[in-house]
PDB file of C-alpha atoms in Angstrom:
ATOM      1  CA  THR A   1     -24.889 -19.305  -7.558  1.00 90.00           C
ATOM      2  CA  PHE A   2     -28.083 -17.355  -6.962  1.00 92.00           C
ATOM      3  CA  TYR A   3     -28.146 -18.179  -3.263  1.00 93.00           C
ATOM      4  CA  SER A   4     -24.468 -17.254  -2.950  1.00 94.00           C
ATOM      5  CA  ALA A   5     -25.142 -13.922  -4.680  1.00 93.00           C
ATOM      6  CA  LEU A   6     -28.139 -13.278  -2.434  1.00 92.00           C
ATOM      7  CA  TRP A   7     -26.202 -14.052   0.734  1.00 94.00           C
ATOM      8  CA  ASN A   8     -23.211 -11.978  -0.406  1.00 95.00           C
ATOM      9  CA  THR A   9     -25.464  -9.020  -1.183  1.00 93.00           C
ATOM     10  CA  ILE A  10     -27.086  -9.182   2.258  1.00 92.00           C
ATOM     11  CA  LYS A  11     -23.683  -9.410   3.965  1.00 95.00           C
ATOM     12  CA  TYR A  12     -22.421  -6.545   1.860  1.00 95.00           C
ATOM     13  CA  VAL A  13     -25.320  -4.297   2.890  1.00 93.00           C
ATOM     14  CA  VAL A  14     -25.028  -5.264   6.567  1.00 94.00           C
ATOM     15  CA  ILE A  15     -21.286  -4.494   6.628  1.00 96.00           C
ATOM     16  CA  THR A  16     -20.906  -1.418   4.435  1.00 96.00           C
ATOM     17  CA  VAL A  17     -23.952   0.653   5.399  1.00 95.00           C
ATOM     18  CA  PRO A  18     -23.247   0.880   9.168  1.00 95.00           C
ATOM     19  CA  PHE A  19     -19.521   1.525   8.693  1.00 96.00           C
ATOM     20  CA  GLN A  20     -19.854   4.223   6.042  1.00 96.00           C
ATOM     21  CA  THR A  21     -22.657   5.881   8.020  1.00 96.00           C
ATOM     22  CA  LEU A  22     -20.649   5.876  11.260  1.00 96.00           C
ATOM     23  CA  PHE A  23     -17.423   7.083   9.643  1.00 96.00           C
ATOM     24  CA  ALA A  24     -19.245   9.835   7.755  1.00 96.00           C
ATOM     25  CA  LEU A  25     -20.943  11.039  10.946  1.00 95.00           C
ATOM     26  CA  LEU A  26     -17.727  11.051  12.985  1.00 94.00           C
ATOM     27  CA  VAL A  27     -15.704  12.832  10.306  1.00 94.00           C
ATOM     28  CA  ALA A  28     -18.424  15.446   9.755  1.00 93.00           C
ATOM     29  CA  ALA A  29     -18.752  16.057  13.509  1.00 91.00           C
ATOM     30  CA  PHE A  30     -14.981  16.385  13.899  1.00 90.00           C
ATOM     31  CA  ILE A  31     -14.653  18.902  11.062  1.00 90.00           C
ATOM     32  CA  ALA A  32     -17.659  20.893  12.274  1.00 87.00           C
ATOM     33  CA  ASP A  33     -16.347  21.043  15.838  1.00 82.00           C
ATOM     34  CA  LYS A  34     -12.580  21.325  15.398  1.00 79.00           C
ATOM     35  CA  MET A  35     -11.848  22.544  11.878  1.00 77.00           C
ATOM     36  CA  ARG A  36     -14.198  25.369  10.887  1.00 71.00           C
ATOM     37  CA  SER A  37     -11.498  26.985   8.788  1.00 69.00           C
ATOM     38  CA  HIS A  38      -9.727  26.677   5.455  1.00 74.00           C
ATOM     39  CA  TYR A  39      -8.141  23.476   6.764  1.00 80.00           C
ATOM     40  CA  GLY A  40     -11.611  22.049   7.321  1.00 80.00           C
ATOM     41  CA  ASN A  41     -12.618  22.929   3.775  1.00 84.00           C
ATOM     42  CA  LEU A  42      -9.429  21.304   2.497  1.00 88.00           C
ATOM     43  CA  MET A  43     -10.092  18.165   4.518  1.00 88.00           C
ATOM     44  CA  LYS A  44     -13.665  17.957   3.228  1.00 89.00           C
ATOM     45  CA  SER A  45     -12.416  18.297  -0.341  1.00 90.00           C
ATOM     46  CA  VAL A  46      -9.793  15.568   0.113  1.00 92.00           C
ATOM     47  CA  ILE A  47     -12.316  13.164   1.650  1.00 93.00           C
ATOM     48  CA  PHE A  48     -14.820  13.938  -1.116  1.00 94.00           C
ATOM     49  CA  ILE A  49     -12.371  13.206  -3.953  1.00 94.00           C
ATOM     50  CA  PRO A  50     -13.102   9.418  -4.029  1.00 94.00           C
ATOM     51  CA  VAL A  51     -16.790  10.208  -4.626  1.00 95.00           C
ATOM     52  CA  ILE A  52     -16.112  11.940  -7.945  1.00 94.00           C
ATOM     53  CA  ILE A  53     -13.644   9.305  -9.144  1.00 93.00           C
ATOM     54  CA  SER A  54     -15.055   6.615 -11.432  1.00 93.00           C
ATOM     55  CA  SER A  55     -15.761   3.422  -9.493  1.00 94.00           C
ATOM     56  CA  ILE A  56     -14.043   1.379 -12.188  1.00 94.00           C
ATOM     57  CA  ALA A  57     -10.924   3.547 -12.030  1.00 95.00           C
ATOM     58  CA  ALA A  58     -10.881   3.520  -8.224  1.00 94.00           C
ATOM     59  CA  ALA A  59     -11.274  -0.256  -8.100  1.00 95.00           C
ATOM     60  CA  ALA A  60      -8.485  -0.664 -10.676  1.00 95.00           C
ATOM     61  CA  VAL A  61      -6.110   1.361  -8.489  1.00 95.00           C
ATOM     62  CA  TRP A  62      -7.069  -0.609  -5.392  1.00 96.00           C
ATOM     63  CA  LYS A  63      -6.580  -3.853  -7.316  1.00 95.00           C
ATOM     64  CA  VAL A  64      -2.975  -2.874  -7.954  1.00 95.00           C
ATOM     65  CA  MET A  65      -2.550  -1.912  -4.307  1.00 95.00           C
ATOM     66  CA  PHE A  66      -3.944  -5.283  -3.169  1.00 95.00           C
ATOM     67  CA  HIS A  67      -1.721  -7.256  -5.565  1.00 92.00           C
ATOM     68  CA  THR A  68       0.157 -10.088  -3.872  1.00 89.00           C
ATOM     69  CA  LYS A  69       3.491  -9.275  -5.495  1.00 86.00           C
ATOM     70  CA  GLY A  70       4.504  -5.638  -5.486  1.00 84.00           C
ATOM     71  CA  GLY A  71       1.236  -4.211  -4.172  1.00 91.00           C
ATOM     72  CA  ILE A  72       1.856  -1.297  -1.850  1.00 94.00           C
ATOM     73  CA  ILE A  73      -0.188  -2.864   0.959  1.00 94.00           C
ATOM     74  CA  ASN A  74       1.940  -6.011   0.953  1.00 92.00           C
ATOM     75  CA  VAL A  75       5.080  -3.887   0.648  1.00 93.00           C
ATOM     76  CA  LEU A  76       4.101  -2.053   3.832  1.00 93.00           C
ATOM     77  CA  ILE A  77       3.291  -5.332   5.548  1.00 91.00           C
ATOM     78  CA  GLY A  78       6.689  -6.674   4.482  1.00 90.00           C
ATOM     79  CA  LEU A  79       8.411  -3.806   6.300  1.00 91.00           C
ATOM     80  CA  PHE A  80       7.271  -5.433   9.537  1.00 90.00           C
ATOM     81  CA  GLY A  81       8.570  -8.837   8.482  1.00 87.00           C
ATOM     82  CA  ALA A  82       5.184 -10.346   7.623  1.00 88.00           C
ATOM     83  CA  ALA A  83       4.587 -12.563   4.594  1.00 90.00           C
ATOM     84  CA  PRO A  84       2.605 -11.185   1.626  1.00 91.00           C
ATOM     85  CA  VAL A  85      -1.159 -11.644   1.874  1.00 92.00           C
ATOM     86  CA  ASN A  86      -3.224 -12.903  -1.045  1.00 93.00           C
ATOM     87  CA  TRP A  87      -5.908 -10.275  -0.565  1.00 94.00           C
ATOM     88  CA  LEU A  88      -7.984 -10.976  -3.660  1.00 94.00           C
ATOM     89  CA  GLY A  89      -7.296 -14.718  -3.818  1.00 92.00           C
ATOM     90  CA  ALA A  90      -8.800 -15.737  -0.470  1.00 91.00           C
ATOM     91  CA  LYS A  91     -12.583 -15.786  -0.220  1.00 90.00           C
ATOM     92  CA  ASN A  92     -13.069 -13.907   3.040  1.00 92.00           C
ATOM     93  CA  LEU A  93     -10.296 -11.420   2.316  1.00 94.00           C
ATOM     94  CA  ALA A  94     -11.610 -10.696  -1.171  1.00 95.00           C
ATOM     95  CA  PHE A  95     -15.050  -9.916   0.230  1.00 95.00           C
ATOM     96  CA  LEU A  96     -13.457  -7.706   2.876  1.00 95.00           C
ATOM     97  CA  CYS A  97     -11.516  -5.843   0.167  1.00 95.00           C
ATOM     98  CA  VAL A  98     -14.733  -5.087  -1.728  1.00 96.00           C
ATOM     99  CA  CYS A  99     -16.280  -3.698   1.458  1.00 96.00           C
ATOM    100  CA  ILE A 100     -13.202  -1.579   2.232  1.00 96.00           C
ATOM    101  CA  VAL A 101     -13.154   0.004  -1.228  1.00 96.00           C
ATOM    102  CA  THR A 102     -16.880   0.722  -1.060  1.00 96.00           C
ATOM    103  CA  VAL A 103     -16.707   2.407   2.348  1.00 96.00           C
ATOM    104  CA  TRP A 104     -13.652   4.413   1.268  1.00 96.00           C
ATOM    105  CA  LYS A 105     -15.460   5.638  -1.837  1.00 95.00           C
ATOM    106  CA  ASN A 106     -18.802   6.498  -0.196  1.00 95.00           C
ATOM    107  CA  VAL A 107     -17.779   8.112   3.101  1.00 96.00           C
ATOM    108  CA  GLY A 108     -17.126  11.509   1.517  1.00 95.00           C
ATOM    109  CA  TYR A 109     -20.613  11.740   0.011  1.00 96.00           C
ATOM    110  CA  TYR A 110     -22.422  10.989   3.259  1.00 96.00           C
ATOM    111  CA  MET A 111     -19.973  13.142   5.206  1.00 95.00           C
ATOM    112  CA  VAL A 112     -21.070  16.196   3.215  1.00 94.00           C
ATOM    113  CA  ILE A 113     -24.733  15.407   3.964  1.00 95.00           C
ATOM    114  CA  TYR A 114     -24.027  15.026   7.677  1.00 95.00           C
ATOM    115  CA  TYR A 115     -21.935  18.189   7.740  1.00 93.00           C
ATOM    116  CA  ALA A 116     -24.795  20.188   6.263  1.00 92.00           C
ATOM    117  CA  GLY A 117     -27.118  18.715   8.892  1.00 93.00           C
ATOM    118  CA  ILE A 118     -24.748  19.587  11.743  1.00 91.00           C
ATOM    119  CA  MET A 119     -24.418  23.161  10.483  1.00 90.00           C
ATOM    120  CA  ASP A 120     -28.206  23.434  10.566  1.00 90.00           C
ATOM    121  CA  ILE A 121     -28.465  22.524  14.264  1.00 87.00           C
ATOM    122  CA  SER A 122     -29.453  25.489  16.389  1.00 85.00           C
ATOM    123  CA  THR A 123     -26.474  27.007  18.224  1.00 84.00           C
ATOM    124  CA  GLU A 124     -28.757  27.758  21.192  1.00 88.00           C
ATOM    125  CA  GLN A 125     -29.021  24.036  21.924  1.00 87.00           C
ATOM    126  CA  GLN A 126     -25.253  23.637  21.934  1.00 83.00           C
ATOM    127  CA  GLU A 127     -24.792  26.723  24.118  1.00 85.00           C
ATOM    128  CA  ALA A 128     -27.434  25.508  26.573  1.00 90.00           C
ATOM    129  CA  ALA A 129     -25.688  22.155  26.835  1.00 87.00           C
ATOM    130  CA  VAL A 130     -22.363  23.887  27.493  1.00 86.00           C
ATOM    131  CA  MET A 131     -23.941  25.999  30.240  1.00 90.00           C
ATOM    132  CA  ASP A 132     -25.332  22.829  31.818  1.00 88.00           C
ATOM    133  CA  GLY A 133     -21.804  21.448  31.968  1.00 87.00           C
ATOM    134  CA  ALA A 134     -22.121  18.845  29.205  1.00 85.00           C
ATOM    135  CA  SER A 135     -18.868  17.447  27.865  1.00 86.00           C
ATOM    136  CA  PRO A 136     -18.176  17.360  24.090  1.00 84.00           C
ATOM    137  CA  ALA A 137     -19.079  13.652  24.060  1.00 87.00           C
ATOM    138  CA  GLN A 138     -22.355  14.346  25.885  1.00 89.00           C
ATOM    139  CA  ARG A 139     -23.209  17.195  23.520  1.00 88.00           C
ATOM    140  CA  PHE A 140     -22.563  14.906  20.580  1.00 90.00           C
ATOM    141  CA  TRP A 141     -24.724  12.121  22.010  1.00 90.00           C
ATOM    142  CA  TYR A 142     -27.622  14.140  23.431  1.00 90.00           C
ATOM    143  CA  VAL A 143     -27.752  17.130  21.074  1.00 91.00           C
ATOM    144  CA  THR A 144     -26.108  16.336  17.729  1.00 91.00           C
ATOM    145  CA  ILE A 145     -27.294  12.777  17.137  1.00 92.00           C
ATOM    146  CA  PRO A 146     -31.000  13.388  18.005  1.00 91.00           C
ATOM    147  CA  ASN A 147     -31.082  16.427  15.705  1.00 92.00           C
ATOM    148  CA  LEU A 148     -29.541  14.387  12.901  1.00 93.00           C
ATOM    149  CA  ARG A 149     -32.151  11.633  13.022  1.00 90.00           C
ATOM    150  CA  PRO A 150     -33.822  12.674   9.716  1.00 89.00           C
ATOM    151  CA  ILE A 151     -30.385  12.959   8.094  1.00 92.00           C
ATOM    152  CA  THR A 152     -29.417   9.520   9.366  1.00 91.00           C
ATOM    153  CA  TYR A 153     -32.633   8.079   7.968  1.00 89.00           C
ATOM    154  CA  MET A 154     -31.839   9.540   4.552  1.00 90.00           C
ATOM    155  CA  VAL A 155     -28.174   8.454   4.642  1.00 93.00           C
ATOM    156  CA  VAL A 156     -29.076   4.883   5.619  1.00 91.00           C
ATOM    157  CA  THR A 157     -31.772   4.749   2.927  1.00 89.00           C
ATOM    158  CA  LEU A 158     -29.378   5.935   0.220  1.00 92.00           C
ATOM    159  CA  GLY A 159     -26.678   3.582   1.499  1.00 93.00           C
ATOM    160  CA  ILE A 160     -28.935   0.539   1.425  1.00 90.00           C
ATOM    161  CA  ILE A 161     -30.173   1.241  -2.098  1.00 89.00           C
ATOM    162  CA  SER A 162     -26.629   1.872  -3.317  1.00 91.00           C
ATOM    163  CA  SER A 163     -25.266  -1.260  -1.638  1.00 91.00           C
ATOM    164  CA  PHE A 164     -27.920  -3.492  -3.155  1.00 90.00           C
ATOM    165  CA  GLN A 165     -26.883  -2.193  -6.580  1.00 90.00           C
ATOM    166  CA  ILE A 166     -23.153  -2.872  -6.131  1.00 92.00           C
ATOM    167  CA  PHE A 167     -21.664  -3.958  -9.429  1.00 93.00           C
ATOM    168  CA  ASP A 168     -18.781  -1.889 -10.777  1.00 94.00           C
ATOM    169  CA  ILE A 169     -16.386  -2.374  -7.865  1.00 95.00           C
ATOM    170  CA  VAL A 170     -17.000  -6.131  -7.867  1.00 95.00           C
ATOM    171  CA  TYR A 171     -16.638  -6.256 -11.639  1.00 95.00           C
ATOM    172  CA  GLN A 172     -13.262  -4.539 -11.647  1.00 95.00           C
ATOM    173  CA  LEU A 173     -11.789  -5.714  -8.354  1.00 95.00           C
ATOM    174  CA  THR A 174     -12.658  -9.419  -8.131  1.00 94.00           C
ATOM    175  CA  GLY A 175     -14.915 -10.375 -11.041  1.00 92.00           C
ATOM    176  CA  GLY A 176     -17.166 -12.132  -8.527  1.00 92.00           C
ATOM    177  CA  GLY A 177     -14.383 -14.466  -7.388  1.00 89.00           C
ATOM    178  CA  PRO A 178     -12.649 -16.339  -6.066  1.00 92.00           C
ATOM    179  CA  GLY A 179     -15.394 -18.815  -6.836  1.00 90.00           C
ATOM    180  CA  THR A 180     -18.662 -17.081  -5.993  1.00 92.00           C
ATOM    181  CA  SER A 181     -17.388 -15.433  -2.801  1.00 93.00           C
ATOM    182  CA  THR A 182     -17.938 -11.840  -3.973  1.00 95.00           C
ATOM    183  CA  ILE A 183     -20.662 -12.232  -6.584  1.00 95.00           C
ATOM    184  CA  THR A 184     -23.719 -10.060  -5.927  1.00 94.00           C
ATOM    185  CA  LEU A 185     -27.244  -9.980  -7.332  1.00 93.00           C
ATOM    186  CA  ALA A 186     -26.503  -6.966  -9.545  1.00 94.00           C
ATOM    187  CA  TYR A 187     -23.333  -8.596 -10.876  1.00 95.00           C
ATOM    188  CA  MET A 188     -25.289 -11.808 -11.499  1.00 94.00           C
ATOM    189  CA  VAL A 189     -27.903  -9.860 -13.478  1.00 95.00           C
ATOM    190  CA  TYR A 190     -25.146  -8.487 -15.706  1.00 94.00           C
ATOM    191  CA  THR A 191     -23.485 -11.890 -16.140  1.00 93.00           C
ATOM    192  CA  TYR A 192     -26.636 -13.746 -17.117  1.00 94.00           C
ATOM    193  CA  ALA A 193     -27.983 -10.948 -19.319  1.00 93.00           C
ATOM    194  CA  PHE A 194     -24.899  -9.989 -21.324  1.00 92.00           C
ATOM    195  CA  SER A 195     -22.458 -12.898 -20.964  1.00 88.00           C
ATOM    196  CA  ASN A 196     -24.840 -15.866 -20.976  1.00 89.00           C
ATOM    197  CA  GLN A 197     -27.589 -14.173 -23.018  1.00 91.00           C
ATOM    198  CA  LYS A 198     -30.274 -15.367 -20.589  1.00 94.00           C
ATOM    199  CA  MET A 199     -32.381 -12.238 -20.399  1.00 94.00           C
ATOM    200  CA  GLY A 200     -35.379 -13.917 -18.775  1.00 95.00           C
ATOM    201  CA  TYR A 201     -33.317 -15.334 -15.924  1.00 94.00           C
ATOM    202  CA  ALA A 202     -31.537 -12.003 -15.453  1.00 94.00           C
ATOM    203  CA  SER A 203     -34.883 -10.209 -15.335  1.00 95.00           C
ATOM    204  CA  ALA A 204     -36.138 -12.630 -12.690  1.00 95.00           C
ATOM    205  CA  ILE A 205     -33.083 -11.906 -10.529  1.00 94.00           C
ATOM    206  CA  ALA A 206     -33.662  -8.172 -10.995  1.00 94.00           C
ATOM    207  CA  VAL A 207     -37.235  -8.583  -9.728  1.00 94.00           C
ATOM    208  CA  VAL A 208     -35.949 -10.437  -6.658  1.00 91.00           C
ATOM    209  CA  LEU A 209     -33.460  -7.607  -6.097  1.00 90.00           C
ATOM    210  CA  LEU A 210     -36.269  -5.050  -6.284  1.00 91.00           C
ATOM    211  CA  LEU A 211     -38.387  -6.997  -3.785  1.00 91.00           C
ATOM    212  CA  PHE A 212     -35.488  -7.196  -1.332  1.00 86.00           C
ATOM    213  CA  VAL A 213     -34.876  -3.453  -1.556  1.00 87.00           C
ATOM    214  CA  LEU A 214     -38.573  -2.780  -0.887  1.00 89.00           C
ATOM    215  CA  LEU A 215     -38.586  -5.231   2.038  1.00 89.00           C
ATOM    216  CA  VAL A 216     -35.500  -3.725   3.639  1.00 85.00           C
ATOM    217  CA  GLN A 217     -36.857  -0.221   3.105  1.00 82.00           C
ATOM    218  CA  ARG A 218     -40.082  -1.199   4.847  1.00 85.00           C
ATOM    219  CA  LEU A 219     -38.191  -2.644   7.808  1.00 84.00           C
ATOM    220  CA  GLN A 220     -36.080   0.489   7.966  1.00 79.00           C
ATOM    221  CA  ASP A 221     -39.214   2.636   8.083  1.00 79.00           C
ATOM    222  CA  ARG A 222     -40.381   0.694  11.123  1.00 80.00           C
ATOM    223  CA  VAL A 223     -37.038   1.055  12.924  1.00 76.00           C
ATOM    224  CA  LEU A 224     -35.733   4.519  12.022  1.00 67.00           C
ATOM    225  CA  LYS A 225     -38.503   6.732  10.724  1.00 62.00           C
ATOM    226  CA  GLN A 226     -39.891   9.158  13.273  1.00 56.00           C
ATOM    227  CA  GLU A 227     -43.658   9.244  13.276  1.00 49.00           C
TER     228      GLU A 227
END
């Protein structure tokens, strides 16, 4: 069970952190470039709503949506003549569902951080790129992204730490199942400490979790941090 939880946690971090970082960056860049108006503010507010919703409540709603019989996702699939999908009953699909809910809930938070970073980029750089004939895609790649490197470092750091601590969504959405396909180290700490009353074993897992976070943070420093 421990090795399953460890592997699931690593997979979870590897999947969720890049996706939520990329989506947050793209959404923030789109709003900053195309929607600097009341509509942009409205869009930011709508995307940020999942952040302020309780993770337990959000996961409970998604659990209903993923339900095999009567869930809205399967209802929509049925409109195209497809058979209902057992989203939370199949191992790979259940893990995918946990990742989807996490990315959906976190994108708004990191989007706000990226948006603030984009607004802080000097307009002279953008204007110079326009005068040189750079396309919007080129300006995004050669001006926006390099200037956001410190922001990206912070967003990835926060995302990794948050992903290693994933518990509430797993607790509400899948309960670690089916089998041990979605159990994580944080969920295992809770299970052994409060359900099995094995505080020593739970503490040992928590120490392993801490060491992994420190290791990943060190590797990230080597890759992303600008000297």
